[in-house]
PDB file of C-alpha atoms in Angstrom:
ATOM      1  CA  MET A   1      -0.430 -30.958 106.107  1.00  0.00           C
ATOM      2  CA  ASP A   2      -3.172 -29.391 105.255  1.00  0.00           C
ATOM      3  CA  LEU A   3      -5.066 -27.181 107.288  1.00  0.00           C
ATOM      4  CA  SER A   4      -8.520 -26.603 105.503  1.00  0.00           C
ATOM      5  CA  ALA A   5     -10.059 -28.653 107.257  1.00  0.00           C
ATOM      6  CA  ASP A   6      -9.206 -26.835 110.582  1.00  0.00           C
ATOM      7  CA  LEU A   7      -9.098 -23.484 109.606  1.00  0.00           C
ATOM      8  CA  ASP A   8     -12.867 -23.696 109.178  1.00  0.00           C
ATOM      9  CA  PHE A   9     -13.784 -25.339 112.592  1.00  0.00           C
ATOM     10  CA  ALA A  10     -11.632 -22.469 113.777  1.00  0.00           C
ATOM     11  CA  ARG A  11     -13.456 -19.843 112.191  1.00  0.00           C
ATOM     12  CA  SER A  12     -16.981 -21.827 113.553  1.00  0.00           C
ATOM     13  CA  LEU A  13     -15.510 -21.385 116.493  1.00  0.00           C
ATOM     14  CA  ALA A  14     -15.620 -17.742 115.933  1.00  0.00           C
ATOM     15  CA  ASP A  15     -18.487 -17.663 115.115  1.00  0.00           C
ATOM     16  CA  ILE A  16     -19.939 -18.935 118.531  1.00  0.00           C
ATOM     17  CA  ALA A  17     -17.678 -16.307 120.021  1.00  0.00           C
ATOM     18  CA  ASP A  18     -18.527 -13.776 118.259  1.00  0.00           C
ATOM     19  CA  THR A  19     -22.251 -13.959 119.126  1.00  0.00           C
ATOM     20  CA  ILE A  20     -21.978 -14.822 122.930  1.00  0.00           C
ATOM     21  CA  SER A  21     -19.398 -11.512 123.398  1.00  0.00           C
ATOM     22  CA  LEU A  22     -20.888  -8.705 121.243  1.00  0.00           C
ATOM     23  CA  GLU A  23     -25.216 -10.415 123.162  1.00  0.00           C
ATOM     24  CA  ARG A  24     -22.593  -9.220 126.150  1.00  0.00           C
ATOM     25  CA  PHE A  25     -21.001  -5.809 124.686  1.00  0.00           C
ATOM     26  CA  ARG A  26     -22.291  -2.724 127.108  1.00  0.00           C
ATOM     27  CA  ALA A  27     -24.274  -5.116 129.558  1.00  0.00           C
ATOM     28  CA  ALA A  28     -25.962  -3.302 131.635  1.00  0.00           C
ATOM     29  CA  ASP A  29     -25.797  -6.334 133.484  1.00  0.00           C
ATOM     30  CA  LEU A  30     -22.037  -6.841 132.638  1.00  0.00           C
ATOM     31  CA  HIS A  31     -20.181  -8.304 135.477  1.00  0.00           C
ATOM     32  CA  VAL A  32     -16.366  -7.517 136.063  1.00  0.00           C
ATOM     33  CA  SER A  33     -13.957  -8.861 138.929  1.00  0.00           C
ATOM     34  CA  LYS A  34      -9.888  -8.592 139.088  1.00  0.00           C
ATOM     35  CA  LYS A  35      -8.131 -12.059 138.628  1.00  0.00           C
ATOM     36  CA  ALA A  36      -5.261 -12.446 140.972  1.00  0.00           C
ATOM     37  CA  ASP A  37      -3.390 -10.670 138.392  1.00  0.00           C
ATOM     38  CA  SER A  38      -4.877  -7.694 138.814  1.00  0.00           C
ATOM     39  CA  THR A  39      -6.079  -7.712 135.490  1.00  0.00           C
ATOM     40  CA  HIS A  40      -9.981  -7.648 134.298  1.00  0.00           C
ATOM     41  CA  VAL A  41     -12.246  -9.822 133.426  1.00  0.00           C
ATOM     42  CA  THR A  42     -15.396 -10.072 133.041  1.00  0.00           C
ATOM     43  CA  ASP A  43     -18.945 -12.711 132.261  1.00  0.00           C
ATOM     44  CA  ALA A  44     -18.695 -12.725 128.337  1.00  0.00           C
ATOM     45  CA  ASP A  45     -15.088 -13.569 129.140  1.00  0.00           C
ATOM     46  CA  GLN A  46     -15.334 -16.724 131.255  1.00  0.00           C
ATOM     47  CA  ALA A  47     -18.572 -17.664 128.697  1.00  0.00           C
ATOM     48  CA  VAL A  48     -17.061 -16.714 125.455  1.00  0.00           C
ATOM     49  CA  GLU A  49     -13.729 -19.475 126.535  1.00  0.00           C
ATOM     50  CA  HIS A  50     -16.406 -21.575 128.523  1.00  0.00           C
ATOM     51  CA  ALA A  51     -18.304 -21.970 125.232  1.00  0.00           C
ATOM     52  CA  LEU A  52     -15.046 -23.051 122.871  1.00  0.00           C
ATOM     53  CA  ARG A  53     -13.884 -24.986 124.663  1.00  0.00           C
ATOM     54  CA  GLU A  54     -16.359 -26.719 125.058  1.00  0.00           C
ATOM     55  CA  ARG A  55     -16.939 -27.798 121.483  1.00  0.00           C
ATOM     56  CA  ILE A  56     -13.292 -28.347 121.302  1.00  0.00           C
ATOM     57  CA  ALA A  57     -13.618 -31.097 123.771  1.00  0.00           C
ATOM     58  CA  THR A  58     -16.004 -32.737 121.518  1.00  0.00           C
ATOM     59  CA  GLU A  59     -15.221 -31.776 117.719  1.00  0.00           C
ATOM     60  CA  ARG A  60     -10.931 -32.194 118.951  1.00  0.00           C
ATOM     61  CA  PRO A  61     -11.277 -35.083 121.140  1.00  0.00           C
ATOM     62  CA  ASP A  62      -7.426 -35.799 121.288  1.00  0.00           C
ATOM     63  CA  ASP A  63      -6.797 -32.089 121.292  1.00  0.00           C
ATOM     64  CA  ALA A  64      -4.186 -30.419 123.865  1.00  0.00           C
ATOM     65  CA  PHE A  65      -6.188 -26.511 124.961  1.00  0.00           C
ATOM     66  CA  LEU A  66      -4.236 -23.818 127.071  1.00  0.00           C
ATOM     67  CA  GLY A  67      -6.767 -20.885 127.147  1.00  0.00           C
ATOM     68  CA  GLU A  68      -6.062 -17.465 129.281  1.00  0.00           C
ATOM     69  CA  GLU A  69      -9.026 -17.835 131.363  1.00  0.00           C
ATOM     70  CA  THR A  70      -9.162 -21.607 131.885  1.00  0.00           C
ATOM     71  CA  THR A  71      -5.057 -22.657 131.960  1.00  0.00           C
ATOM     72  CA  ALA A  72      -2.892 -21.299 134.569  1.00  0.00           C
ATOM     73  CA  ASP A  73       0.246 -22.916 132.678  1.00  0.00           C
ATOM     74  CA  THR A  74       3.373 -20.617 131.634  1.00  0.00           C
ATOM     75  CA  GLY A  75       3.928 -20.801 127.606  1.00  0.00           C
ATOM     76  CA  ALA A  76       6.510 -23.172 128.523  1.00  0.00           C
ATOM     77  CA  GLU A  77       5.077 -25.835 129.332  1.00  0.00           C
ATOM     78  CA  ALA A  78       2.290 -25.428 127.241  1.00  0.00           C
ATOM     79  CA  THR A  79       4.055 -26.190 124.429  1.00  0.00           C
ATOM     80  CA  SER A  80       4.353 -30.050 125.543  1.00  0.00           C
ATOM     81  CA  GLU A  81       0.954 -30.619 125.970  1.00  0.00           C
ATOM     82  CA  GLY A  82       0.292 -32.056 123.001  1.00  0.00           C
ATOM     83  CA  HIS A  83       1.434 -32.686 119.679  1.00  0.00           C
ATOM     84  CA  ARG A  84      -1.798 -30.787 118.524  1.00  0.00           C
ATOM     85  CA  GLN A  85      -3.259 -27.637 120.882  1.00  0.00           C
ATOM     86  CA  TRP A  86      -6.171 -24.715 120.482  1.00  0.00           C
ATOM     87  CA  VAL A  87      -4.596 -21.676 122.158  1.00  0.00           C
ATOM     88  CA  VAL A  88      -7.798 -19.693 122.418  1.00  0.00           C
ATOM     89  CA  ASP A  89      -7.941 -15.942 124.709  1.00  0.00           C
ATOM     90  CA  PRO A  90     -11.782 -15.545 124.647  1.00  0.00           C
ATOM     91  CA  ILE A  91     -11.709 -11.729 124.468  1.00  0.00           C
ATOM     92  CA  ASP A  92      -8.694  -9.614 123.498  1.00  0.00           C
ATOM     93  CA  GLY A  93      -8.681  -6.339 124.822  1.00  0.00           C
ATOM     94  CA  THR A  94     -10.393  -6.778 127.866  1.00  0.00           C
ATOM     95  CA  ALA A  95     -10.270  -2.863 128.936  1.00  0.00           C
ATOM     96  CA  ASN A  96     -11.142  -2.237 126.392  1.00  0.00           C
ATOM     97  CA  TYR A  97     -14.489  -4.313 126.127  1.00  0.00           C
ATOM     98  CA  LEU A  98     -15.616  -3.654 129.964  1.00  0.00           C
ATOM     99  CA  ARG A  99     -15.543   0.437 128.701  1.00  0.00           C
ATOM    100  CA  GLY A 100     -17.368   0.042 125.386  1.00  0.00           C
ATOM    101  CA  VAL A 101     -14.641   0.510 122.786  1.00  0.00           C
ATOM    102  CA  PRO A 102     -14.378  -1.470 120.288  1.00  0.00           C
ATOM    103  CA  VAL A 103     -11.626  -2.677 119.967  1.00  0.00           C
ATOM    104  CA  TRP A 104     -10.825  -5.731 120.630  1.00  0.00           C
ATOM    105  CA  ALA A 105     -11.446  -9.873 119.677  1.00  0.00           C
ATOM    106  CA  THR A 106     -11.501 -13.495 120.342  1.00  0.00           C
ATOM    107  CA  LEU A 107      -8.382 -14.735 119.092  1.00  0.00           C
ATOM    108  CA  ILE A 108      -8.149 -18.773 118.093  1.00  0.00           C
ATOM    109  CA  ALA A 109      -5.119 -20.331 117.321  1.00  0.00           C
ATOM    110  CA  LEU A 110      -3.401 -24.278 116.163  1.00  0.00           C
ATOM    111  CA  ALA A 111       0.012 -25.096 117.438  1.00  0.00           C
ATOM    112  CA  VAL A 112       1.301 -27.595 116.456  1.00  0.00           C
ATOM    113  CA  ASP A 113       4.433 -29.148 118.207  1.00  0.00           C
ATOM    114  CA  GLY A 114       4.866 -25.611 119.260  1.00  0.00           C
ATOM    115  CA  ARG A 115       4.345 -23.959 115.989  1.00  0.00           C
ATOM    116  CA  PRO A 116       1.345 -21.170 114.836  1.00  0.00           C
ATOM    117  CA  VAL A 117      -0.084 -23.090 111.667  1.00  0.00           C
ATOM    118  CA  LEU A 118      -3.410 -21.782 112.232  1.00  0.00           C
ATOM    119  CA  GLY A 119      -4.947 -18.445 113.247  1.00  0.00           C
ATOM    120  CA  VAL A 120      -8.991 -16.232 113.341  1.00  0.00           C
ATOM    121  CA  VAL A 121      -8.690 -13.260 115.168  1.00  0.00           C
ATOM    122  CA  SER A 122     -13.066 -12.086 115.883  1.00  0.00           C
ATOM    123  CA  ALA A 123     -13.192  -8.606 116.226  1.00  0.00           C
ATOM    124  CA  PRO A 124     -17.191  -7.566 115.602  1.00  0.00           C
ATOM    125  CA  ALA A 125     -18.036  -5.181 117.147  1.00  0.00           C
ATOM    126  CA  LEU A 126     -15.594  -3.843 114.260  1.00  0.00           C
ATOM    127  CA  GLY A 127     -17.358  -6.113 111.948  1.00  0.00           C
ATOM    128  CA  LYS A 128     -13.632  -7.242 110.572  1.00  0.00           C
ATOM    129  CA  ARG A 129     -12.401 -10.583 111.452  1.00  0.00           C
ATOM    130  CA  TRP A 130      -8.832 -11.791 110.082  1.00  0.00           C
ATOM    131  CA  TRP A 131      -8.008 -15.813 109.592  1.00  0.00           C
ATOM    132  CA  ALA A 132      -4.495 -17.692 107.881  1.00  0.00           C
ATOM    133  CA  ALA A 133      -3.264 -20.916 107.529  1.00  0.00           C
ATOM    134  CA  GLU A 134       0.178 -22.670 107.460  1.00  0.00           C
ATOM    135  CA  GLY A 135       0.142 -22.739 103.068  1.00  0.00           C
ATOM    136  CA  LEU A 136      -3.132 -20.722 102.810  1.00  0.00           C
ATOM    137  CA  GLY A 137      -2.553 -17.485 102.380  1.00  0.00           C
ATOM    138  CA  ALA A 138      -3.570 -15.247 104.858  1.00  0.00           C
ATOM    139  CA  HIS A 139      -7.296 -13.852 104.100  1.00  0.00           C
ATOM    140  CA  SER A 140     -10.312 -11.669 105.596  1.00  0.00           C
ATOM    141  CA  PHE A 141     -13.651 -10.153 105.048  1.00  0.00           C
ATOM    142  CA  ASP A 142     -11.691  -7.530 102.463  1.00  0.00           C
ATOM    143  CA  GLY A 143      -9.443 -10.758 100.313  1.00  0.00           C
ATOM    144  CA  ALA A 144      -6.134 -11.706 101.900  1.00  0.00           C
ATOM    145  CA  LEU A 145      -3.733 -10.046 103.196  1.00  0.00           C
ATOM    146  CA  ARG A 146      -0.672  -8.658 101.749  1.00  0.00           C
ATOM    147  CA  VAL A 147       1.966  -6.669 104.043  1.00  0.00           C
ATOM    148  CA  SER A 148       3.655  -3.543 102.625  1.00  0.00           C
ATOM    149  CA  GLY A 149       7.061  -2.799 100.551  1.00  0.00           C
ATOM    150  CA  VAL A 150       8.094  -0.111 102.549  1.00  0.00           C
ATOM    151  CA  ALA A 151      11.590  -1.184 103.053  1.00  0.00           C
ATOM    152  CA  ASP A 152      13.384   2.023 104.908  1.00  0.00           C
ATOM    153  CA  LEU A 153      12.902   2.504 108.895  1.00  0.00           C
ATOM    154  CA  SER A 154      12.524   6.038 108.745  1.00  0.00           C
ATOM    155  CA  ASP A 155       9.215   6.148 106.327  1.00  0.00           C
ATOM    156  CA  ALA A 156       7.258   3.275 108.390  1.00  0.00           C
ATOM    157  CA  SER A 157       4.533   3.400 110.846  1.00  0.00           C
ATOM    158  CA  LEU A 158       4.586   2.097 114.482  1.00  0.00           C
ATOM    159  CA  SER A 159       1.891   0.471 116.854  1.00  0.00           C
ATOM    160  CA  TYR A 160       2.973   0.848 120.527  1.00  0.00           C
ATOM    161  CA  ASN A 161       0.354  -0.614 122.237  1.00  0.00           C
ATOM    162  CA  SER A 162       0.643   2.173 124.817  1.00  0.00           C
ATOM    163  CA  ILE A 163       3.973   3.511 126.687  1.00  0.00           C
ATOM    164  CA  GLN A 164       3.120   2.046 130.409  1.00  0.00           C
ATOM    165  CA  GLN A 165       3.809  -1.402 128.623  1.00  0.00           C
ATOM    166  CA  TRP A 166       7.254  -0.810 127.805  1.00  0.00           C
ATOM    167  CA  ASP A 167       8.397   1.355 130.744  1.00  0.00           C
ATOM    168  CA  ASP A 168       6.997  -1.516 133.183  1.00  0.00           C
ATOM    169  CA  ASP A 169       9.213  -3.309 131.197  1.00  0.00           C
ATOM    170  CA  ASP A 170      12.212  -0.875 131.362  1.00  0.00           C
ATOM    171  CA  ARG A 171      11.741  -0.567 127.699  1.00  0.00           C
ATOM    172  CA  LEU A 172      11.473   2.966 127.016  1.00  0.00           C
ATOM    173  CA  ASP A 173      14.092   4.113 126.019  1.00  0.00           C
ATOM    174  CA  ALA A 174      14.326   1.842 123.154  1.00  0.00           C
ATOM    175  CA  LEU A 175      10.729   3.165 121.878  1.00  0.00           C
ATOM    176  CA  VAL A 176      11.762   6.075 122.439  1.00  0.00           C
ATOM    177  CA  ASP A 177      14.720   5.809 120.303  1.00  0.00           C
ATOM    178  CA  LEU A 178      12.405   3.219 117.757  1.00  0.00           C
ATOM    179  CA  SER A 179      10.233   6.934 117.420  1.00  0.00           C
ATOM    180  CA  ARG A 180      12.543   8.514 116.543  1.00  0.00           C
ATOM    181  CA  ARG A 181      13.638   6.594 114.013  1.00  0.00           C
ATOM    182  CA  VAL A 182      10.346   6.145 111.958  1.00  0.00           C
ATOM    183  CA  TRP A 183       7.753   8.030 110.518  1.00  0.00           C
ATOM    184  CA  ARG A 184       5.688   7.831 112.260  1.00  0.00           C
ATOM    185  CA  THR A 185       3.654   6.712 115.082  1.00  0.00           C
ATOM    186  CA  ARG A 186       0.171   5.696 116.987  1.00  0.00           C
ATOM    187  CA  ALA A 187      -0.455   3.634 119.200  1.00  0.00           C
ATOM    188  CA  TYR A 188      -4.341   1.063 117.747  1.00  0.00           C
ATOM    189  CA  GLY A 189      -2.987  -1.170 120.167  1.00  0.00           C
ATOM    190  CA  ASP A 190      -3.949  -4.830 121.090  1.00  0.00           C
ATOM    191  CA  MET A 191      -4.581  -7.098 117.889  1.00  0.00           C
ATOM    192  CA  TRP A 192      -5.627  -4.568 115.883  1.00  0.00           C
ATOM    193  CA  SER A 193      -1.745  -3.203 115.623  1.00  0.00           C
ATOM    194  CA  TYR A 194      -0.788  -6.569 114.765  1.00  0.00           C
ATOM    195  CA  MET A 195      -3.907  -7.224 111.688  1.00  0.00           C
ATOM    196  CA  LEU A 196      -3.074  -3.881 110.854  1.00  0.00           C
ATOM    197  CA  VAL A 197      -0.229  -4.931 109.648  1.00  0.00           C
ATOM    198  CA  ALA A 198      -1.041  -7.803 107.857  1.00  0.00           C
ATOM    199  CA  GLU A 199      -3.851  -5.197 106.196  1.00  0.00           C
ATOM    200  CA  GLY A 200      -0.529  -3.278 104.907  1.00  0.00           C
ATOM    201  CA  VAL A 201      -1.715   0.197 106.545  1.00  0.00           C
ATOM    202  CA  ILE A 202       1.642  -0.075 108.934  1.00  0.00           C
ATOM    203  CA  ASP A 203       4.522  -0.788 108.614  1.00  0.00           C
ATOM    204  CA  ILE A 204       4.796  -2.247 112.229  1.00  0.00           C
ATOM    205  CA  ALA A 205       3.584  -3.468 115.864  1.00  0.00           C
ATOM    206  CA  GLY A 206       4.717  -4.894 119.508  1.00  0.00           C
ATOM    207  CA  GLU A 207       4.798  -4.940 122.668  1.00  0.00           C
ATOM    208  CA  PRO A 208       6.705  -5.797 125.532  1.00  0.00           C
ATOM    209  CA  ASP A 209       4.682  -8.453 129.360  1.00  0.00           C
ATOM    210  CA  LEU A 210       2.372 -11.347 126.960  1.00  0.00           C
ATOM    211  CA  LYS A 211       1.076 -14.586 126.527  1.00  0.00           C
ATOM    212  CA  PRO A 212       1.207 -16.976 124.160  1.00  0.00           C
ATOM    213  CA  TRP A 213      -2.596 -16.347 124.492  1.00  0.00           C
ATOM    214  CA  ASP A 214      -2.330 -13.082 123.007  1.00  0.00           C
ATOM    215  CA  ILE A 215       0.077 -13.777 120.006  1.00  0.00           C
ATOM    216  CA  ALA A 216      -0.405 -17.871 118.812  1.00  0.00           C
ATOM    217  CA  ALA A 217      -3.316 -16.045 116.832  1.00  0.00           C
ATOM    218  CA  LEU A 218      -1.583 -13.281 115.550  1.00  0.00           C
ATOM    219  CA  VAL A 219       1.691 -15.378 114.302  1.00  0.00           C
ATOM    220  CA  PRO A 220       0.196 -17.654 111.085  1.00  0.00           C
ATOM    221  CA  ILE A 221      -1.576 -14.159 109.973  1.00  0.00           C
ATOM    222  CA  VAL A 222       1.027 -11.615 109.552  1.00  0.00           C
ATOM    223  CA  GLU A 223       3.609 -13.950 108.476  1.00  0.00           C
ATOM    224  CA  GLU A 224       1.117 -15.956 105.476  1.00  0.00           C
ATOM    225  CA  ALA A 225       0.663 -11.684 104.993  1.00  0.00           C
ATOM    226  CA  GLY A 226       4.504 -11.827 104.233  1.00  0.00           C
ATOM    227  CA  GLY A 227       5.717 -10.389 107.602  1.00  0.00           C
ATOM    228  CA  ARG A 228       7.978 -11.605 110.470  1.00  0.00           C
ATOM    229  CA  PHE A 229       6.649 -12.224 113.916  1.00  0.00           C
ATOM    230  CA  THR A 230       8.946 -12.482 116.288  1.00  0.00           C
ATOM    231  CA  SER A 231      10.007 -11.235 119.961  1.00  0.00           C
ATOM    232  CA  LEU A 232      10.800  -8.241 120.199  1.00  0.00           C
ATOM    233  CA  ASP A 233      14.876  -9.578 120.483  1.00  0.00           C
ATOM    234  CA  GLY A 234      13.973 -11.713 117.355  1.00  0.00           C
ATOM    235  CA  ASP A 235      12.742 -15.247 118.139  1.00  0.00           C
ATOM    236  CA  PRO A 236      10.512 -16.765 116.342  1.00  0.00           C
ATOM    237  CA  GLY A 237       7.455 -18.215 117.615  1.00  0.00           C
ATOM    238  CA  ALA A 238       4.578 -17.149 120.145  1.00  0.00           C
ATOM    239  CA  TRP A 239       6.443 -18.560 123.405  1.00  0.00           C
ATOM    240  CA  HIS A 240       8.977 -15.398 124.680  1.00  0.00           C
ATOM    241  CA  GLY A 241       6.483 -12.584 126.887  1.00  0.00           C
ATOM    242  CA  SER A 242       6.623 -10.264 123.612  1.00  0.00           C
ATOM    243  CA  ALA A 243       5.781  -9.357 120.626  1.00  0.00           C
ATOM    244  CA  LEU A 244       6.845  -8.056 117.360  1.00  0.00           C
ATOM    245  CA  ALA A 245       5.399  -7.902 113.578  1.00  0.00           C
ATOM    246  CA  THR A 246       6.827  -6.339 110.131  1.00  0.00           C
ATOM    247  CA  ASN A 247       6.389  -6.702 106.793  1.00  0.00           C
ATOM    248  CA  GLY A 248      10.133  -8.108 107.219  1.00  0.00           C
ATOM    249  CA  LEU A 249      11.509  -5.493 105.291  1.00  0.00           C
ATOM    250  CA  VAL A 250      12.780  -3.628 108.053  1.00  0.00           C
ATOM    251  CA  HIS A 251      12.407  -6.195 111.266  1.00  0.00           C
ATOM    252  CA  ASP A 252      16.264  -6.686 111.350  1.00  0.00           C
ATOM    253  CA  ALA A 253      16.496  -2.352 111.824  1.00  0.00           C
ATOM    254  CA  VAL A 254      13.676  -2.731 113.772  1.00  0.00           C
ATOM    255  CA  VAL A 255      15.259  -5.202 116.663  1.00  0.00           C
ATOM    256  CA  GLU A 256      18.327  -4.006 116.643  1.00  0.00           C
ATOM    257  CA  VAL A 257      17.152  -0.786 117.850  1.00  0.00           C
ATOM    258  CA  ILE A 258      15.087  -2.565 120.699  1.00  0.00           C
ATOM    259  CA  ARG A 259      18.509  -4.090 121.781  1.00  0.00           C
ATOM    260  CA  ARG A 260      20.718  -1.203 121.415  1.00  0.00           C
TER     261      ARG A 260
END
């Protein structure tokens, strides 16, 4: 499967998203509302997703689409929508975006038969972008990506996103246990944690309570950088409601701690 043309297309979608999101970032008239699940949405989220959905419909009319702001399907149902499906989170890190914190990104993935094979993560406020496709490696503006060679959990650096998420998912004891076994813990948050794993500067990133659009674009980037990506319980793919990315060397040990 040659994904070169699809990767070029995905990166062009990221260019469109960056133009829209940056123009509205820290805007005095940014409109913020709450969705049915009490999470926030801004006019920038909606504008980015609308623009990308329209472009995909024009350029890839036979492909399915799953987006955070316009699709109500669950992850499990989404896999059956089509052989090829674009999965989009217009702004991952909306809470950061609406407060003016620059850690947010547009996530764009292509899933084939439910398997994410291509991902682009574009964080224009940080001046960063990461991308990958199966067989084409993982890259950023700084060059090729490679995970770390840390092999012992006691030497590993962990990013866990937020204590509240783990607590709400009844996994706080697992997080505390894991934090006692690693060298260092931080909460870099959202997509950035996973990209730091792909860059090899941290070794573990994970969080519960996620949707497919939060996960799909991250999977190919981590895996093409040489890492492993599963749910917190060790299930592969983007459809299990949680995420665990590691350099691969410590993955089984992390899953064992979380399960216990």
